[in-house]
């Protein structure tokens, strides 16, 4: 007895090339679902953003206002600059007792500038250019420009210190940040202050410890990458401020503010750590 194969039912028969297309489409859908389910983004984080730069971490809280301070082309937004500096003070606190003392000095300067930006002359303290124009014609004691130059110089030190911690494979953070100090701040300090700073750098935490302190909950590799981005942002802010000071002829020998408005400025020469 021979079996006779019947032709496929037209109602259920599907061309083979349709089946292959459906198979590929199914694979694509599964891959898309796998990607969407696997990409978990924390609340407040943008896709692809590092956890360390999120809104609940100090590096992330710091980098945002500094970025916003550069939104005006060719100028510096002072309220955002000051807000970024407040967060930078928090970020630097784990570096040790010396930096804690120094950040207190920075906070005092920030408070002066913040009081100007909220006081009766606040319209003249929203941008660097407005402040510079105002103080070239009006006496202000202490000078907001002078306060900004001191913060500007300290920002350069912080940028070099954090950049070295992020990019140089050296556990001795005191040596890294001490080298930045000798380059940026040391030349402006008397001998006694320099010696005290050199001793304090010996007490800096090790690099592996510091990376944990700066960004809890993140891997060392992620913290290094985040600090690299932080130092790049600080460098951008520093460069913008440097350009603004230079354009107005307010710099001599790097970041030394010239006297303005015919006022005697000898009281500007002092021995504060941030100077």
Short mmCIF file of C-alpha atoms in Angstrom, two decimals:
data_model
loop_
_atom_site.label_atom_id
_atom_site.label_comp_id
_atom_site.label_asym_id
_atom_site.label_seq_id
_atom_site.Cartn_x
_atom_site.Cartn_y
_atom_site.Cartn_z
CA UNK A 1 0.00 0.00 0.00
CA UNK A 2 1.48 3.33 -1.04
CA UNK A 3 1.08 6.49 0.98
CA UNK A 4 0.06 9.50 -0.97
CA UNK A 5 1.32 12.86 0.20
CA UNK A 6 -1.30 15.53 0.03
CA UNK A 7 -0.40 19.09 -1.00
CA UNK A 8 -0.27 21.60 1.86
CA UNK A 9 -3.50 23.27 2.79
CA UNK A 10 -3.53 26.73 1.24
CA UNK A 11 -5.10 28.15 4.39
CA UNK A 12 -2.15 27.23 6.62
CA UNK A 13 0.71 27.12 4.18
CA UNK A 14 3.25 29.96 4.58
CA UNK A 15 6.09 30.66 2.15
CA UNK A 16 9.51 29.76 3.55
CA UNK A 17 10.97 33.26 3.11
CA UNK A 18 8.18 34.64 5.30
CA UNK A 19 9.15 32.20 8.03
CA UNK A 20 12.80 33.27 7.85
CA UNK A 21 11.79 36.94 8.11
CA UNK A 22 9.56 36.21 11.09
CA UNK A 23 12.41 34.31 12.76
CA UNK A 24 14.82 37.22 12.34
CA UNK A 25 12.19 39.68 13.57
CA UNK A 26 11.63 37.56 16.68
CA UNK A 27 15.37 37.55 17.42
CA UNK A 28 15.44 41.34 17.04
CA UNK A 29 12.54 41.76 19.49
CA UNK A 30 14.26 39.55 22.07
CA UNK A 31 17.51 41.51 21.71
CA UNK A 32 15.65 44.80 22.13
CA UNK A 33 13.86 43.56 25.25
CA UNK A 34 17.13 42.26 26.69
CA UNK A 35 18.76 45.64 26.13
CA UNK A 36 15.89 47.59 27.68
CA UNK A 37 15.60 45.30 30.68
CA UNK A 38 19.35 45.25 31.25
CA UNK A 39 19.84 49.03 31.13
CA UNK A 40 18.88 50.12 34.61
CA UNK A 41 19.07 53.86 35.11
CA UNK A 42 18.93 55.22 38.63
CA UNK A 43 16.40 57.99 39.38
CA UNK A 44 17.86 61.36 38.41
CA UNK A 45 20.58 59.81 36.24
CA UNK A 46 20.72 60.28 32.51
CA UNK A 47 21.28 57.22 30.39
CA UNK A 48 24.98 56.39 30.36
CA UNK A 49 25.81 58.80 33.21
CA UNK A 50 28.15 57.58 35.91
CA UNK A 51 26.64 56.84 39.32
CA UNK A 52 29.36 59.00 40.86
CA UNK A 53 28.09 62.00 38.85
CA UNK A 54 24.46 61.47 39.83
CA UNK A 55 22.45 64.06 41.80
CA UNK A 56 22.92 62.20 45.09
CA UNK A 57 26.74 62.22 44.90
CA UNK A 58 28.90 65.25 45.72
CA UNK A 59 30.92 65.13 42.45
CA UNK A 60 27.66 65.23 40.49
CA UNK A 61 26.26 68.02 42.65
CA UNK A 62 29.44 70.00 42.05
CA UNK A 63 29.89 69.54 38.32
CA UNK A 64 26.39 70.76 37.39
CA UNK A 65 26.56 74.36 38.71
CA UNK A 66 30.10 74.79 37.41
CA UNK A 67 28.87 73.70 33.97
CA UNK A 68 25.97 76.17 34.23
CA UNK A 69 28.39 78.97 35.16
CA UNK A 70 29.78 78.75 31.62
CA UNK A 71 26.44 79.07 29.80
CA UNK A 72 26.99 82.75 28.95
CA UNK A 73 29.38 82.96 26.05
CA UNK A 74 32.53 84.81 27.05
CA UNK A 75 31.41 85.39 30.64
CA UNK A 76 31.04 83.64 34.00
CA UNK A 77 27.74 83.30 35.90
CA UNK A 78 28.68 84.13 39.49
CA UNK A 79 25.78 82.51 41.44
CA UNK A 80 26.41 79.18 39.70
CA UNK A 81 30.16 79.56 40.15
CA UNK A 82 29.70 80.11 43.89
CA UNK A 83 27.28 77.18 44.15
CA UNK A 84 29.82 74.95 42.42
CA UNK A 85 32.50 76.12 44.83
CA UNK A 86 30.32 75.25 47.84
CA UNK A 87 30.08 71.68 46.55
CA UNK A 88 33.82 71.64 45.80
CA UNK A 89 34.46 72.46 49.46
CA UNK A 90 32.39 69.39 50.39
CA UNK A 91 34.28 67.26 47.86
CA UNK A 92 37.70 68.30 49.17
CA UNK A 93 36.86 67.74 52.84
CA UNK A 94 38.06 64.06 52.92
CA UNK A 95 41.58 65.19 51.96
CA UNK A 96 42.46 65.94 55.57
CA UNK A 97 42.82 68.54 58.30
CA UNK A 98 44.84 71.01 56.24
CA UNK A 99 42.23 71.13 53.49
CA UNK A 100 39.44 71.38 56.06
CA UNK A 101 41.12 74.48 57.46
CA UNK A 102 41.69 75.84 53.97
CA UNK A 103 38.10 75.22 52.89
CA UNK A 104 36.96 77.27 55.87
CA UNK A 105 38.98 80.14 54.42
CA UNK A 106 37.38 79.52 51.04
CA UNK A 107 33.93 79.48 52.64
CA UNK A 108 34.58 82.91 54.16
CA UNK A 109 35.40 84.31 50.72
CA UNK A 110 32.35 82.61 49.22
CA UNK A 111 30.16 84.17 51.90
CA UNK A 112 31.43 87.64 50.99
CA UNK A 113 30.69 87.16 47.29
CA UNK A 114 27.30 85.60 48.05
CA UNK A 115 26.39 88.57 50.25
CA UNK A 116 27.26 90.90 47.36
CA UNK A 117 25.19 88.86 44.89
CA UNK A 118 22.16 89.10 47.20
CA UNK A 119 22.69 92.60 48.58
CA UNK A 120 21.60 96.07 47.37
CA UNK A 121 24.17 95.94 44.53
CA UNK A 122 23.15 92.43 43.46
CA UNK A 123 22.49 93.45 39.84
CA UNK A 124 26.22 94.05 39.50
CA UNK A 125 27.19 90.63 40.85
CA UNK A 126 25.44 88.17 38.56
CA UNK A 127 28.32 87.83 36.10
CA UNK A 128 32.05 88.37 36.20
CA UNK A 129 31.89 91.17 33.62
CA UNK A 130 29.20 93.08 35.54
CA UNK A 131 31.21 92.79 38.77
CA UNK A 132 34.45 93.87 37.10
CA UNK A 133 32.80 96.90 35.50
CA UNK A 134 31.14 97.91 38.76
CA UNK A 135 34.22 97.57 40.95
CA UNK A 136 36.45 99.43 38.53
CA UNK A 137 34.29 102.49 39.24
CA UNK A 138 33.05 101.87 42.79
CA UNK A 139 34.96 101.14 45.96
CA UNK A 140 34.10 97.82 47.60
CA UNK A 141 35.85 96.59 50.73
CA UNK A 142 36.73 93.79 50.56
CA UNK A 143 36.85 93.68 46.79
CA UNK A 144 34.71 91.02 45.15
CA UNK A 145 37.27 90.81 42.36
CA UNK A 146 40.00 90.05 44.85
CA UNK A 147 37.91 87.35 46.53
CA UNK A 148 37.29 85.79 43.13
CA UNK A 149 40.99 85.82 42.20
CA UNK A 150 41.87 83.96 45.40
CA UNK A 151 39.17 81.37 44.68
CA UNK A 152 40.38 81.23 41.09
CA UNK A 153 43.90 80.38 42.20
CA UNK A 154 42.66 77.76 44.68
CA UNK A 155 40.45 76.27 41.96
CA UNK A 156 43.56 75.73 39.85
CA UNK A 157 45.19 73.82 42.70
CA UNK A 158 42.06 71.69 43.24
CA UNK A 159 41.88 70.92 39.51
CA UNK A 160 45.50 69.78 39.32
CA UNK A 161 45.18 67.76 42.54
CA UNK A 162 42.01 65.93 41.47
CA UNK A 163 43.35 65.37 37.95
CA UNK A 164 46.46 63.71 39.36
CA UNK A 165 44.41 61.51 41.69
CA UNK A 166 42.24 60.44 38.76
CA UNK A 167 44.94 59.87 36.15
CA UNK A 168 48.25 59.12 37.89
CA UNK A 169 48.77 55.62 39.27
CA UNK A 170 50.38 56.71 42.52
CA UNK A 171 49.05 55.84 45.98
CA UNK A 172 50.78 58.87 47.52
CA UNK A 173 48.09 61.53 47.06
CA UNK A 174 50.00 63.86 49.37
CA UNK A 175 52.88 63.92 46.91
CA UNK A 176 50.53 64.48 43.97
CA UNK A 177 48.61 67.33 45.59
CA UNK A 178 51.78 68.70 47.18
CA UNK A 179 53.35 69.04 43.76
CA UNK A 180 50.28 70.98 42.60
CA UNK A 181 50.57 73.18 45.70
CA UNK A 182 54.22 74.00 44.99
CA UNK A 183 53.28 74.93 41.45
CA UNK A 184 50.18 77.05 42.10
CA UNK A 185 49.89 78.26 45.69
CA UNK A 186 53.36 77.90 47.17
CA UNK A 187 54.91 80.82 45.26
CA UNK A 188 52.40 83.17 46.93
CA UNK A 189 53.04 81.94 50.50
CA UNK A 190 55.73 82.80 53.05
CA UNK A 191 58.23 80.15 54.08
CA UNK A 192 56.40 79.15 57.28
CA UNK A 193 53.12 78.48 55.49
CA UNK A 194 54.89 76.41 52.84
CA UNK A 195 56.57 74.24 55.46
CA UNK A 196 53.30 73.68 57.32
CA UNK A 197 51.60 72.70 54.06
CA UNK A 198 54.37 70.24 53.18
CA UNK A 199 53.95 68.52 56.55
CA UNK A 200 50.18 68.38 56.17
CA UNK A 201 50.43 66.69 52.76
CA UNK A 202 52.18 63.77 54.48
CA UNK A 203 48.90 63.02 56.29
CA UNK A 204 46.80 62.77 53.12
CA UNK A 205 44.90 59.46 52.78
CA UNK A 206 46.14 56.86 50.31
CA UNK A 207 44.73 57.03 46.81
CA UNK A 208 42.70 53.80 47.16
CA UNK A 209 41.17 55.09 50.40
CA UNK A 210 40.43 58.49 48.93
CA UNK A 211 38.63 57.10 45.89
CA UNK A 212 36.24 55.29 48.24
CA UNK A 213 35.69 58.43 50.33
CA UNK A 214 35.06 60.67 47.34
CA UNK A 215 32.39 58.48 45.80
CA UNK A 216 30.88 55.85 48.15
CA UNK A 217 29.26 52.91 46.40
CA UNK A 218 31.20 53.24 43.16
CA UNK A 219 34.11 51.19 41.89
CA UNK A 220 37.56 52.73 41.85
CA UNK A 221 37.56 52.73 38.07
CA UNK A 222 34.25 54.60 37.93
CA UNK A 223 35.42 57.11 40.55
CA UNK A 224 38.60 57.73 38.57
CA UNK A 225 36.57 58.37 35.43
CA UNK A 226 34.22 60.68 37.33
CA UNK A 227 37.13 62.63 38.82
CA UNK A 228 38.61 63.00 35.36
CA UNK A 229 35.38 64.63 34.21
CA UNK A 230 35.30 66.79 37.35
CA UNK A 231 38.88 68.00 36.79
CA UNK A 232 38.09 68.73 33.12
CA UNK A 233 35.13 70.88 34.19
CA UNK A 234 37.23 72.72 36.77
CA UNK A 235 39.86 73.34 34.09
CA UNK A 236 37.22 74.81 31.77
CA UNK A 237 36.00 77.17 34.54
CA UNK A 238 39.57 78.13 35.42
CA UNK A 239 40.44 78.85 31.77
CA UNK A 240 37.32 80.98 31.30
CA UNK A 241 38.08 83.03 34.42
CA UNK A 242 41.74 83.35 33.43
CA UNK A 243 40.74 84.71 30.04
CA UNK A 244 38.32 87.21 31.58
CA UNK A 245 40.93 88.51 34.01
CA UNK A 246 43.56 88.75 31.27
CA UNK A 247 41.21 90.57 28.88
CA UNK A 248 40.71 93.30 31.48
CA UNK A 249 44.41 93.57 32.28
CA UNK A 250 43.86 92.34 35.83
CA UNK A 251 46.61 89.74 35.75
CA UNK A 252 50.31 90.11 36.25
CA UNK A 253 52.54 87.08 36.72
CA UNK A 254 49.66 84.64 36.30
CA UNK A 255 46.95 85.40 38.82
CA UNK A 256 48.01 88.51 40.76
CA UNK A 257 45.32 91.17 40.75
CA UNK A 258 46.42 94.69 39.98
CA UNK A 259 45.09 97.53 42.15
CA UNK A 260 42.02 99.17 40.62
CA UNK A 261 40.09 102.39 41.12
CA UNK A 262 43.10 104.17 42.59
CA UNK A 263 42.73 102.41 45.94
CA UNK A 264 45.65 101.18 47.95
CA UNK A 265 45.64 97.37 47.97
CA UNK A 266 48.55 96.52 50.32
CA UNK A 267 46.16 94.71 52.65
CA UNK A 268 45.71 92.12 49.88
CA UNK A 269 49.14 90.71 50.62
CA UNK A 270 48.55 88.25 53.45
CA UNK A 271 49.35 84.66 54.34
CA UNK A 272 46.05 82.81 54.06
CA UNK A 273 46.48 79.26 52.78
CA UNK A 274 44.27 79.84 49.75
CA UNK A 275 46.04 83.01 48.66
#
